[in-house]
CSV table of C-alpha atoms in Angstrom, one decimal:
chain,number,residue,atom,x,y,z
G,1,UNK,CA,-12.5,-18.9,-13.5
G,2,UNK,CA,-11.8,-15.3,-11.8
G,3,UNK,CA,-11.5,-12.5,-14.1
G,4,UNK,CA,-8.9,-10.0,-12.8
G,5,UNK,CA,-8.6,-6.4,-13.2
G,6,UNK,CA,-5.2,-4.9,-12.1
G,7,UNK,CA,-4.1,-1.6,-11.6
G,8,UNK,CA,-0.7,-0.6,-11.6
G,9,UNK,CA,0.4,-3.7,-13.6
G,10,UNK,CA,4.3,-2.4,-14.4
G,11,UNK,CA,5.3,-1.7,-10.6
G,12,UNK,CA,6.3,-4.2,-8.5
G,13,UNK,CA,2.3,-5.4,-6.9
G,14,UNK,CA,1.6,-5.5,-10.2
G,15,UNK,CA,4.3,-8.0,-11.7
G,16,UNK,CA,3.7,-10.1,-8.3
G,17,UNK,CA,0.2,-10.3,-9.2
G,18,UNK,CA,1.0,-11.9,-12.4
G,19,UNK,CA,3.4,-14.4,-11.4
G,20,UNK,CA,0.8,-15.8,-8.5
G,21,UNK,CA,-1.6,-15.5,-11.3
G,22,UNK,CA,0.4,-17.2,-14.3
G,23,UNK,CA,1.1,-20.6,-11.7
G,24,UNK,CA,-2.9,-20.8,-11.6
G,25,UNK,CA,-4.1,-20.3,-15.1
G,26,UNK,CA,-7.2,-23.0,-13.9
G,27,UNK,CA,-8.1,-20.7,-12.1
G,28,UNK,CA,-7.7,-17.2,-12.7
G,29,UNK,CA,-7.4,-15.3,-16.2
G,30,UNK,CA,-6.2,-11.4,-16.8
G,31,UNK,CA,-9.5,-8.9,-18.0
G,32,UNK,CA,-7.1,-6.5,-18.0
G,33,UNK,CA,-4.4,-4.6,-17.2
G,34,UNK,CA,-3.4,-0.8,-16.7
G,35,UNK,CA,-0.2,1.2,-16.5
G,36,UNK,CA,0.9,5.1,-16.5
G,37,UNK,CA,3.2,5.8,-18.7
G,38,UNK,CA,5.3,2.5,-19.2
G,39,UNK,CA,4.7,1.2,-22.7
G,40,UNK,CA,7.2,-1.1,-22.8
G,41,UNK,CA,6.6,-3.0,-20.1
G,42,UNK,CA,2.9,-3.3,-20.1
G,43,UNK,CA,2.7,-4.2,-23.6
G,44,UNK,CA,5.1,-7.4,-22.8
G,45,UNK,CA,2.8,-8.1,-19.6
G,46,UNK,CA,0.0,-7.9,-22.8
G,47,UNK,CA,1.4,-10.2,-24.9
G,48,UNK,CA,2.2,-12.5,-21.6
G,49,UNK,CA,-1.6,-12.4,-20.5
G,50,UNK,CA,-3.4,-11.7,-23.2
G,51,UNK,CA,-5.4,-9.4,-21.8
G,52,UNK,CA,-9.0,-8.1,-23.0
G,53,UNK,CA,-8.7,-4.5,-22.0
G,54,UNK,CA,-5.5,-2.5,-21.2
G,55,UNK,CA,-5.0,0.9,-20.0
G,56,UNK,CA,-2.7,3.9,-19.5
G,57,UNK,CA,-3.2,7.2,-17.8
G,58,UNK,CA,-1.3,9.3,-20.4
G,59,UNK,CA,-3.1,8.9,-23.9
G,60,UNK,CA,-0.1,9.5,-26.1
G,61,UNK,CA,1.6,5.9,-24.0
G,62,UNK,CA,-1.9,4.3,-24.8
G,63,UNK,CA,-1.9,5.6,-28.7
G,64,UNK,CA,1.7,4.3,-28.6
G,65,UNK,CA,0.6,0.8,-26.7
G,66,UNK,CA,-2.3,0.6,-29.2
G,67,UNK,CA,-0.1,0.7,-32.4
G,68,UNK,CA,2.4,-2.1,-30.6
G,69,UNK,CA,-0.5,-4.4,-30.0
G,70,UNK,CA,-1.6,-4.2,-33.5
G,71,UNK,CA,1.6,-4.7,-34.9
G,72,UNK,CA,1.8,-7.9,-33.0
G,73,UNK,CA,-1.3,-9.1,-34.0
G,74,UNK,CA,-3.0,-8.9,-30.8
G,75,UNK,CA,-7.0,-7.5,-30.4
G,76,UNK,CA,-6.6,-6.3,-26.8
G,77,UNK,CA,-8.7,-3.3,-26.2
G,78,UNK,CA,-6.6,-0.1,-25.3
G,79,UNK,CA,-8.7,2.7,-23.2
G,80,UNK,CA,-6.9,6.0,-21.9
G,81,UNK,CA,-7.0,8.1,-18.7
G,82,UNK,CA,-8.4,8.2,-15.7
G,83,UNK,CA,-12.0,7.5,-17.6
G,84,UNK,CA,-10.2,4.3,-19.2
G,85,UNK,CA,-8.8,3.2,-15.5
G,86,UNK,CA,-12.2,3.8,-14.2
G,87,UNK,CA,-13.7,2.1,-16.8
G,88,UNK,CA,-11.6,-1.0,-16.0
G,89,UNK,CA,-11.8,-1.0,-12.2
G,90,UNK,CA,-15.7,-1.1,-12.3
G,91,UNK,CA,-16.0,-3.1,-16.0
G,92,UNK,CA,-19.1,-5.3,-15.1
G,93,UNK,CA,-16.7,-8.5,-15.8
G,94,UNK,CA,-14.7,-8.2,-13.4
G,95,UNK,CA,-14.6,-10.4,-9.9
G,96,UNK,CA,-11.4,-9.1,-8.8
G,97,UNK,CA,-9.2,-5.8,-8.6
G,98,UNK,CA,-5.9,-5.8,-7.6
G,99,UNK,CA,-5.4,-2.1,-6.5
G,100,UNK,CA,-1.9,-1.8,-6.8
G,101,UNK,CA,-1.3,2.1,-8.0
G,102,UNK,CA,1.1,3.8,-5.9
G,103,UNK,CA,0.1,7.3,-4.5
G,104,UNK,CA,-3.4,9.7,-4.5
G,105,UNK,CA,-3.7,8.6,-8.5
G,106,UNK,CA,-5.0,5.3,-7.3
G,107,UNK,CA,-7.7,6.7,-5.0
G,108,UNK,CA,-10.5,7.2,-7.8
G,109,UNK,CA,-10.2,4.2,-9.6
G,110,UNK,CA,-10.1,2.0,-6.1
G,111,UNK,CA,-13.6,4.0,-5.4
G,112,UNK,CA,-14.7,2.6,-8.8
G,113,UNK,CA,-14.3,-0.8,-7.9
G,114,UNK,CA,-15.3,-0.6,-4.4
G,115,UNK,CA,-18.6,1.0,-5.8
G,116,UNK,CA,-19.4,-1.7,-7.7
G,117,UNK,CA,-19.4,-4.2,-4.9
G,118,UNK,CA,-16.0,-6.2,-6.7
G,119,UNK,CA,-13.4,-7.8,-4.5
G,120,UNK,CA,-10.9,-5.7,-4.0
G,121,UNK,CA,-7.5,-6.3,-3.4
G,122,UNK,CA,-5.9,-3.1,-1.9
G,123,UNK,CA,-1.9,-2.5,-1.9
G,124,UNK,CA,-2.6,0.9,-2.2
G,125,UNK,CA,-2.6,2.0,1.1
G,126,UNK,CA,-3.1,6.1,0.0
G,127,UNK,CA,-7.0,5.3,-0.5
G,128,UNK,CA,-7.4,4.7,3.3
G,129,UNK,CA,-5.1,7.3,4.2
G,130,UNK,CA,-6.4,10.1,2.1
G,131,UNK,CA,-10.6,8.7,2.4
G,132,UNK,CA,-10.6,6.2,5.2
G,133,UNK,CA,-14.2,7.1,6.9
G,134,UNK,CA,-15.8,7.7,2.9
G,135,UNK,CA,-13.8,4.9,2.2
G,136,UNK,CA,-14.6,2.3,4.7
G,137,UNK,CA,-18.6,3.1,4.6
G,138,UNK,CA,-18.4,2.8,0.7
G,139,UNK,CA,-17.7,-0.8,1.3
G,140,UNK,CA,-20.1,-1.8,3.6
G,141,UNK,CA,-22.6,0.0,1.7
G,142,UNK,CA,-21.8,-1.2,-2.2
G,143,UNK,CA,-21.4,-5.0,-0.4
G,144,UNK,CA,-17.8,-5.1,-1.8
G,145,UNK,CA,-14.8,-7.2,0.0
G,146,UNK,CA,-11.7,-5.7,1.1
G,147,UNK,CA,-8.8,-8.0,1.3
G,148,UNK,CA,-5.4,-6.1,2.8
G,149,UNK,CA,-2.4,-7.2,0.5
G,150,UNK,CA,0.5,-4.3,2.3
G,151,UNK,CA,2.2,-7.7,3.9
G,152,UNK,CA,1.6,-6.0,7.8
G,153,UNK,CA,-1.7,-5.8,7.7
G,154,UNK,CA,-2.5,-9.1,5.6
G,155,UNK,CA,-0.7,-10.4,8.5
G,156,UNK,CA,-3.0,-9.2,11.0
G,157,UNK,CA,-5.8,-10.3,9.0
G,158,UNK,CA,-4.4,-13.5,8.9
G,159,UNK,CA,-3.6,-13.5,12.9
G,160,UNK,CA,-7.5,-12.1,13.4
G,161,UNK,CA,-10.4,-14.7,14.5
G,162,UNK,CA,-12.6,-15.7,11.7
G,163,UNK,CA,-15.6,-13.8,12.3
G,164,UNK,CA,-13.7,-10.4,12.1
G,165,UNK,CA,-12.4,-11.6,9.2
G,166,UNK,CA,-16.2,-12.6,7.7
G,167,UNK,CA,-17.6,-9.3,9.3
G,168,UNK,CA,-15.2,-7.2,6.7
G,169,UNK,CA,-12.7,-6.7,10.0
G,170,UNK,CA,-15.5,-3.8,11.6
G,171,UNK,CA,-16.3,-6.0,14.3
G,172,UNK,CA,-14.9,-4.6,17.8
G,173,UNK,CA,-11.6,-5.8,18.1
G,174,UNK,CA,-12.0,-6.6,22.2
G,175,UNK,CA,-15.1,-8.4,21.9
G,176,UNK,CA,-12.9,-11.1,20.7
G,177,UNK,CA,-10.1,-10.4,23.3
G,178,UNK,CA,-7.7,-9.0,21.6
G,179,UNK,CA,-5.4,-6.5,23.4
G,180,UNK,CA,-3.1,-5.1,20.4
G,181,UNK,CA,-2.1,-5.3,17.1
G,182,UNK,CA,1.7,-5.3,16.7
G,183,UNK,CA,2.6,-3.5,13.1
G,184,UNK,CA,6.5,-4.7,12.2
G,185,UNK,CA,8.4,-3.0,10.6
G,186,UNK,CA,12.1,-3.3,9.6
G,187,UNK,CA,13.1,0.1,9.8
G,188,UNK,CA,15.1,0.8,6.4
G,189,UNK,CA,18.2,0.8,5.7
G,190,UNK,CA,19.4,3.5,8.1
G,191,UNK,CA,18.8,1.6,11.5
G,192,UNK,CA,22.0,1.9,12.6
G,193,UNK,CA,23.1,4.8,10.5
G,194,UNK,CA,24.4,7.9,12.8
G,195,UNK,CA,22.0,10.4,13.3
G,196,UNK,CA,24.7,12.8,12.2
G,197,UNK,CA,25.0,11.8,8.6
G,198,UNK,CA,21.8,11.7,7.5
G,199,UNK,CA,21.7,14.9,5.7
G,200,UNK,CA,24.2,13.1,3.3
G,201,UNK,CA,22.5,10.1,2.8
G,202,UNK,CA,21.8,9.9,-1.1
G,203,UNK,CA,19.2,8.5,-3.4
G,204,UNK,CA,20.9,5.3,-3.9
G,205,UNK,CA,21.2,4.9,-0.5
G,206,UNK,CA,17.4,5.2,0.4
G,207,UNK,CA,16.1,3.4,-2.5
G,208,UNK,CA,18.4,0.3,-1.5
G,209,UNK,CA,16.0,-1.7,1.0
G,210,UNK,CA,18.3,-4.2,2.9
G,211,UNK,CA,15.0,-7.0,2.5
G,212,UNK,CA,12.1,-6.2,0.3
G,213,UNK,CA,12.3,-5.1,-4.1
G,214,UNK,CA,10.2,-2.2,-4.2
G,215,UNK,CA,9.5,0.8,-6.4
G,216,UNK,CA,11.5,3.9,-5.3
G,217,UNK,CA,8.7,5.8,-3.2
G,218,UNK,CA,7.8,2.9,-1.6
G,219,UNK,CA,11.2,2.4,-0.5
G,220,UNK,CA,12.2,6.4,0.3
G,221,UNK,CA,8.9,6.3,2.8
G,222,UNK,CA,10.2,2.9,4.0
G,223,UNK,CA,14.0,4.6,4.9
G,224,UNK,CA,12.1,7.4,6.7
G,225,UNK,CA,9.2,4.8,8.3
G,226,UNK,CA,6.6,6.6,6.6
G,227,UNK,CA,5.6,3.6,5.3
G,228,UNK,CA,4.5,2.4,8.6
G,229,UNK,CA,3.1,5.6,9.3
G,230,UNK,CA,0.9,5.3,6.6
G,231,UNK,CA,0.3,1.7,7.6
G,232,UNK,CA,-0.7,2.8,11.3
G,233,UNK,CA,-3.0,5.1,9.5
G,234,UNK,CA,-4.2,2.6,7.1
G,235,UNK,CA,-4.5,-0.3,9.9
G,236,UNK,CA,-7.2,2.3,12.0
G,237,UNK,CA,-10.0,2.0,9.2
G,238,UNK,CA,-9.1,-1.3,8.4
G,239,UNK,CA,-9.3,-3.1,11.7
G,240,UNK,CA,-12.0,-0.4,12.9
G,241,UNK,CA,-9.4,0.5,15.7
G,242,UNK,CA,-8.6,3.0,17.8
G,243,UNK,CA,-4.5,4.5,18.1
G,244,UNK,CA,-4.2,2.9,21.7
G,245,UNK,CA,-5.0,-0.7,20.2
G,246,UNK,CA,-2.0,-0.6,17.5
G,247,UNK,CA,2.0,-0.5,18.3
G,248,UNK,CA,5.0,-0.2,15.6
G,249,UNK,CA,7.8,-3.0,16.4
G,250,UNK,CA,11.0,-2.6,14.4
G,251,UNK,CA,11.5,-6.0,13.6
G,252,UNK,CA,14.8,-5.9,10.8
G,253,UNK,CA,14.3,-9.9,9.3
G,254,UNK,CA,11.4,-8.9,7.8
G,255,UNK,CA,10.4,-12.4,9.0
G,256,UNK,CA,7.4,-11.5,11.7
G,257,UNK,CA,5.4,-9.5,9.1
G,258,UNK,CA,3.0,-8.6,12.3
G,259,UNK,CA,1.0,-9.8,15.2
G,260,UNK,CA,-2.1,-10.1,17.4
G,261,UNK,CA,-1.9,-10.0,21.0
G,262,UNK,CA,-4.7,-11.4,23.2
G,263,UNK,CA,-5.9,-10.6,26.5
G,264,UNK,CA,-5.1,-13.8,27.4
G,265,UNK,CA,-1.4,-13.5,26.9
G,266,UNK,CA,-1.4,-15.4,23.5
G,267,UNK,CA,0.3,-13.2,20.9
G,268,UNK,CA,-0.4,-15.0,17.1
G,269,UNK,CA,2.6,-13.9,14.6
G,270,UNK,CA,2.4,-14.6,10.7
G,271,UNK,CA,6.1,-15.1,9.3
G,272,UNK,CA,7.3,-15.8,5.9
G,273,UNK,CA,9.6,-14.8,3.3
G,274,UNK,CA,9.7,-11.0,2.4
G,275,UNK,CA,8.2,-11.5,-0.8
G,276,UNK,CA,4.8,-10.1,-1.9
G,277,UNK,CA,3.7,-13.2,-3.5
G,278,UNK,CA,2.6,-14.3,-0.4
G,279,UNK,CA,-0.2,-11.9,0.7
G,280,UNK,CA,-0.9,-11.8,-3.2
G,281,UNK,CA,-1.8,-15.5,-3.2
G,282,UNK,CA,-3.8,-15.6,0.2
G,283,UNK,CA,-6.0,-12.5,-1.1
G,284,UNK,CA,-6.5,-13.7,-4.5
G,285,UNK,CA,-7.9,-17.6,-3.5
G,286,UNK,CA,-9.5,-16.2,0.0
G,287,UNK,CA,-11.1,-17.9,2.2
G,288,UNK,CA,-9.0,-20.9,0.6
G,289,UNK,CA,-5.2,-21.1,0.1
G,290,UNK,CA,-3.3,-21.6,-3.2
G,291,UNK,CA,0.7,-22.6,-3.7
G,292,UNK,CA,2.9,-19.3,-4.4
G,293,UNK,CA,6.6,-19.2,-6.1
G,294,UNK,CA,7.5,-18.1,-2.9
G,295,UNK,CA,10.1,-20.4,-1.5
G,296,UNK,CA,9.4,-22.0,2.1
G,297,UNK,CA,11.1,-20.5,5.1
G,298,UNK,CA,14.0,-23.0,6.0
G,299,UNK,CA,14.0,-22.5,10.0
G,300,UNK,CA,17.7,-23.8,10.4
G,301,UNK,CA,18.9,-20.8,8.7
G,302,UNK,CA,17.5,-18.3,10.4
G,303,UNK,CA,19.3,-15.4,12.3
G,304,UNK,CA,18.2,-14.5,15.0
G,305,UNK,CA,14.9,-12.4,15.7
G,306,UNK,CA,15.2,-8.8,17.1
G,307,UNK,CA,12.3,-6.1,17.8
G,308,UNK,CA,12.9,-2.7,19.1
G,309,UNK,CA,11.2,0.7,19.9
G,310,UNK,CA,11.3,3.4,16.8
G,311,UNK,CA,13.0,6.4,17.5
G,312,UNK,CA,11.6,9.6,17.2
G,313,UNK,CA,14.3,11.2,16.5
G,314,UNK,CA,15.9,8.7,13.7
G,315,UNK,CA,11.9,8.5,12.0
G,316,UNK,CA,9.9,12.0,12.6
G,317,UNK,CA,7.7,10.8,9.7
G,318,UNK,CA,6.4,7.9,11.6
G,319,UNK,CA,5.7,9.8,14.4
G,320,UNK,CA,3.9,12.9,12.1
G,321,UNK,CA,1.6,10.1,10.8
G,322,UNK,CA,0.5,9.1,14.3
G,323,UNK,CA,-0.5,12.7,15.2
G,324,UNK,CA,-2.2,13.2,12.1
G,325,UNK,CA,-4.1,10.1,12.7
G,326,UNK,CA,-4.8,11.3,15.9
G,327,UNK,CA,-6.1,14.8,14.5
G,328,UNK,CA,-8.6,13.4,12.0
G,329,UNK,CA,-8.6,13.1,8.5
G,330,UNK,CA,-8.0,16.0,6.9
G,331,UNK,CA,-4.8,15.8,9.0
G,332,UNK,CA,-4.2,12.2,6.9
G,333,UNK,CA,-5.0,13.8,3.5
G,334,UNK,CA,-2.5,16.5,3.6
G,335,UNK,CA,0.7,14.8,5.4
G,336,UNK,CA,0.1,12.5,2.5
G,337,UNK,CA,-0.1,15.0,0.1
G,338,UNK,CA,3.1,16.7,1.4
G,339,UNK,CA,5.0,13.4,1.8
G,340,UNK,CA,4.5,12.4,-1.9
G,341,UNK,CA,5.8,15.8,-3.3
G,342,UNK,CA,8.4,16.1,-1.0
G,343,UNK,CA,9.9,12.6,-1.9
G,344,UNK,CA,9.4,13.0,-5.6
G,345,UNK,CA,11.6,16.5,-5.0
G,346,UNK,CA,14.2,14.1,-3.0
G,347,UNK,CA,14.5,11.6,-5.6
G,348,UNK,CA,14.6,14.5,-8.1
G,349,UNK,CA,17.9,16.0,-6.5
G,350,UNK,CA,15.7,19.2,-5.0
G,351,UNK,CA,15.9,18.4,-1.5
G,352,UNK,CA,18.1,16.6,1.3
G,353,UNK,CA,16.5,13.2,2.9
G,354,UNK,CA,16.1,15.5,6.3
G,355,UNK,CA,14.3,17.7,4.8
G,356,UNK,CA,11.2,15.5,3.9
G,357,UNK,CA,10.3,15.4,7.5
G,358,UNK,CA,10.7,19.3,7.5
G,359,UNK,CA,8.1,19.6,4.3
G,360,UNK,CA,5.7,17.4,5.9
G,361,UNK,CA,5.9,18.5,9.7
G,362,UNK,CA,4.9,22.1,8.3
G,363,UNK,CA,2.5,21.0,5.8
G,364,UNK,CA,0.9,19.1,8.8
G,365,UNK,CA,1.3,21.8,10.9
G,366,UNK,CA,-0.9,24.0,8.6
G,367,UNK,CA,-3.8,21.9,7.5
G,368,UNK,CA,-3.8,19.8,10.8
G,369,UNK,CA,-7.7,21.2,12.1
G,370,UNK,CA,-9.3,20.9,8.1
G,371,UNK,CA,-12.0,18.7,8.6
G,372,UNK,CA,-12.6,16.8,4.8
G,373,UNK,CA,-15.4,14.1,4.9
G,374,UNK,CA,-16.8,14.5,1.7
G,375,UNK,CA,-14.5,13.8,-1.8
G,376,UNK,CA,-14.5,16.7,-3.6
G,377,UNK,CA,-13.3,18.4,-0.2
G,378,UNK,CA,-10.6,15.9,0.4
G,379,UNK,CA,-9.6,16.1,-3.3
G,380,UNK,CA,-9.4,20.0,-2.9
G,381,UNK,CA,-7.5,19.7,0.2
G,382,UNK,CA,-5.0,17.3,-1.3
G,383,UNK,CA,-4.7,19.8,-3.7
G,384,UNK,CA,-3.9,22.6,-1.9
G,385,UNK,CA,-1.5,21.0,0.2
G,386,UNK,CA,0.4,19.9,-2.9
G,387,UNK,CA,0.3,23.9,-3.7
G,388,UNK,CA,1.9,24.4,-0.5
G,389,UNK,CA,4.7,21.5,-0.3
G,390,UNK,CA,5.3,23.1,-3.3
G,391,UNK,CA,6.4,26.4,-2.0
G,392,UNK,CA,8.1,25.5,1.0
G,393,UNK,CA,10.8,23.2,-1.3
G,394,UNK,CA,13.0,25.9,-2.0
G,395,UNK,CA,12.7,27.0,2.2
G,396,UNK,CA,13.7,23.8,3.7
């Protein structure tokens, strides 16, 4: 019996988690569970589970989650902050950590449970982006096991020969002859959208992905690609790549989740239905496989499959992220810094869609030679780019 830690249990990894996890209660049972700031819905998960532990960043929602579990009867174990989420992500009980909490605030608490040599399950792609070098040797030297769950890149893993998979994925990608990996991507819901009208398009428009149920950042950076951007970032440290060995294909069924091309001309794809549960499962029961919810792909329906070049003009953020890549990663830490403050001012009415590029090509622009290795550095530098984003909202 796997005891399971996840973080970010409200949002939608989280609630995938769970359902992959409830259809296996032989094999898997919930140590606990954390949240921000959504009571409500974390003490239902609580009551569903049955947690030990629980956890919420903001200590007034735990006091409040704390008083609920009581009144129900229930002797789960409430901690607070980022000491409680900490505490969770490297309690000595724990086999597995699904590290599913959107954004920089899931950085430190992924650290915890890499440093404690736990399997860890990582949806949050931010860790790699903002810490990817202090990230990446963290793991090799605690002995922990990084599974990818971001459905691209646990489709690579997937498509990858066993040995890179049992060497952690830092073997050399062309001593097993592979040419390329091909990142998909579906391009959002403004594919065909005019160019011209984009400084209209709304909230509701950018939050309404045409194949996948996400949170609303998720699905903002997926409208403007940086999604993949952070992807093609993320997909470097994981794969031990360089830029050359990785291309984005806009792929809009969402079927072709991504691929491997071989120097021999074999190219191996992973398809399935857009729906989470399916890297969740593979992940949790690795190197075996376990049933999903997730229904079968019924290959008489489906449309046809199409793949295309991203613009540069129709996603600027994808191509930022490349660059910053490119530049190192202090470069990485601050377009992500920018990018999460200029959506949140987006979804918060402040600024157009267009001018999220604008925030993060300047941002980028700014901080694109710091050089940030160690963590207080990067966590400085995020910081001050936040500072920054901050200012140029009311310019842009």
């Amino acid at each position: 019996m796997k005891q399971v830690v996840v973080l970010g249990a409200t949002g939608s990894i989280g609630c995938s988690t769970l359902s992959v996890l409830a259809a296996h209660p032989e094999k898997f049972a919930v140590l606990a569970l954390t949240a921000a700031t959504g009571v409500d819905k974390l003490f239902e998960q609580c009551i569903q589970t049955n947690p030990r532990f629980a956890a919420m960043q903001d200590p007034a929602a735990a006091l409040q989650l704390a008083r609920k579990l009581k009144d129900a009867g229930r002797a789960t174990e409430v901690l607070s902050g980022t000491e409680g989420l900490l505490a969770l992500a490297a309690h000595p009980e724990a086999d597995i950590v699904m590290a599913a909490i959107v954004g920089a605030a899931g950085l430190l608490p992924t650290l915890a449970a890499v440093e404690q040599g736990k399997t860890v399950l990582l949806a949050n792609k931010e860790a790699l982006v903002m810490t990817g070098e202090l990230f990446m040797q963290k793991v090799v030297n605690h002995g922990a096991t990084l599974l990818p769950i971001d459905s691209e890149h646990n489709a690579i893993f997937q498509c990858l020969p066993a040995p890179i998979q049992q060497a952690g994925c830092q073997a050399q990608l062309q001593d097993y002859g592979i040419a390329k990996l091909l990142l998909t991507g579906s391009g959002g819901p403004f594919l065909q959208r005019p160019l011209a009208s984009f400084e209209q398009i709304t909230v509701a428009e950018a939050v309404a992905h045409p194949n996948w149920s996400m949170g609303q950042k998720i699905s903002v950076d997926s409208a403007t690609m940086m999604n993949k951007g952070l992807e093609f970032i993320e997909a470097r440290w994981l794969f031990n790549c360089a830029a050359s060995d990785i291309q984005v294909v806009i792929h809009p069924q969402s079927i072709i989740h991504s691929m491997v091309q071989y120097t021999d001309g074999s190219v191996l794809a992973q398809l399935g239905q857009p729906d989470m549960r399916t890297p969740i499962a593979h992940a949790l029961a690795f190197p075996e496989r376990i049933s999903s919810p997730v229904k079968p792909l019924d290959f008489f329906s489906l449309q046809s499959f199409t793949f295309s070049e991203p613009e540069i003009a129709r996603y600027p953020n994808l191509y930022l992220a490349m660059a910053a890549s490119a530049a190192g990663q202090g470069a990485t830490t601050a377009l992500n810094a920018a990018n999460e403050v200029a959506v949140a001012a987006f979804l918060a009415g402040k600024i157009s869609f267009t001018a999220i590029s604008k925030v993060n090509e300047q941002c980028l622009n700014r901080f694109l030679s710091y050089q940030a290795r160690a963590l207080d550095d990067i966590l400085a530098l995020d910081a001050e780019t936040r500072a920054y984003a901050h200012q140029l909202l009311g310019t842009v």
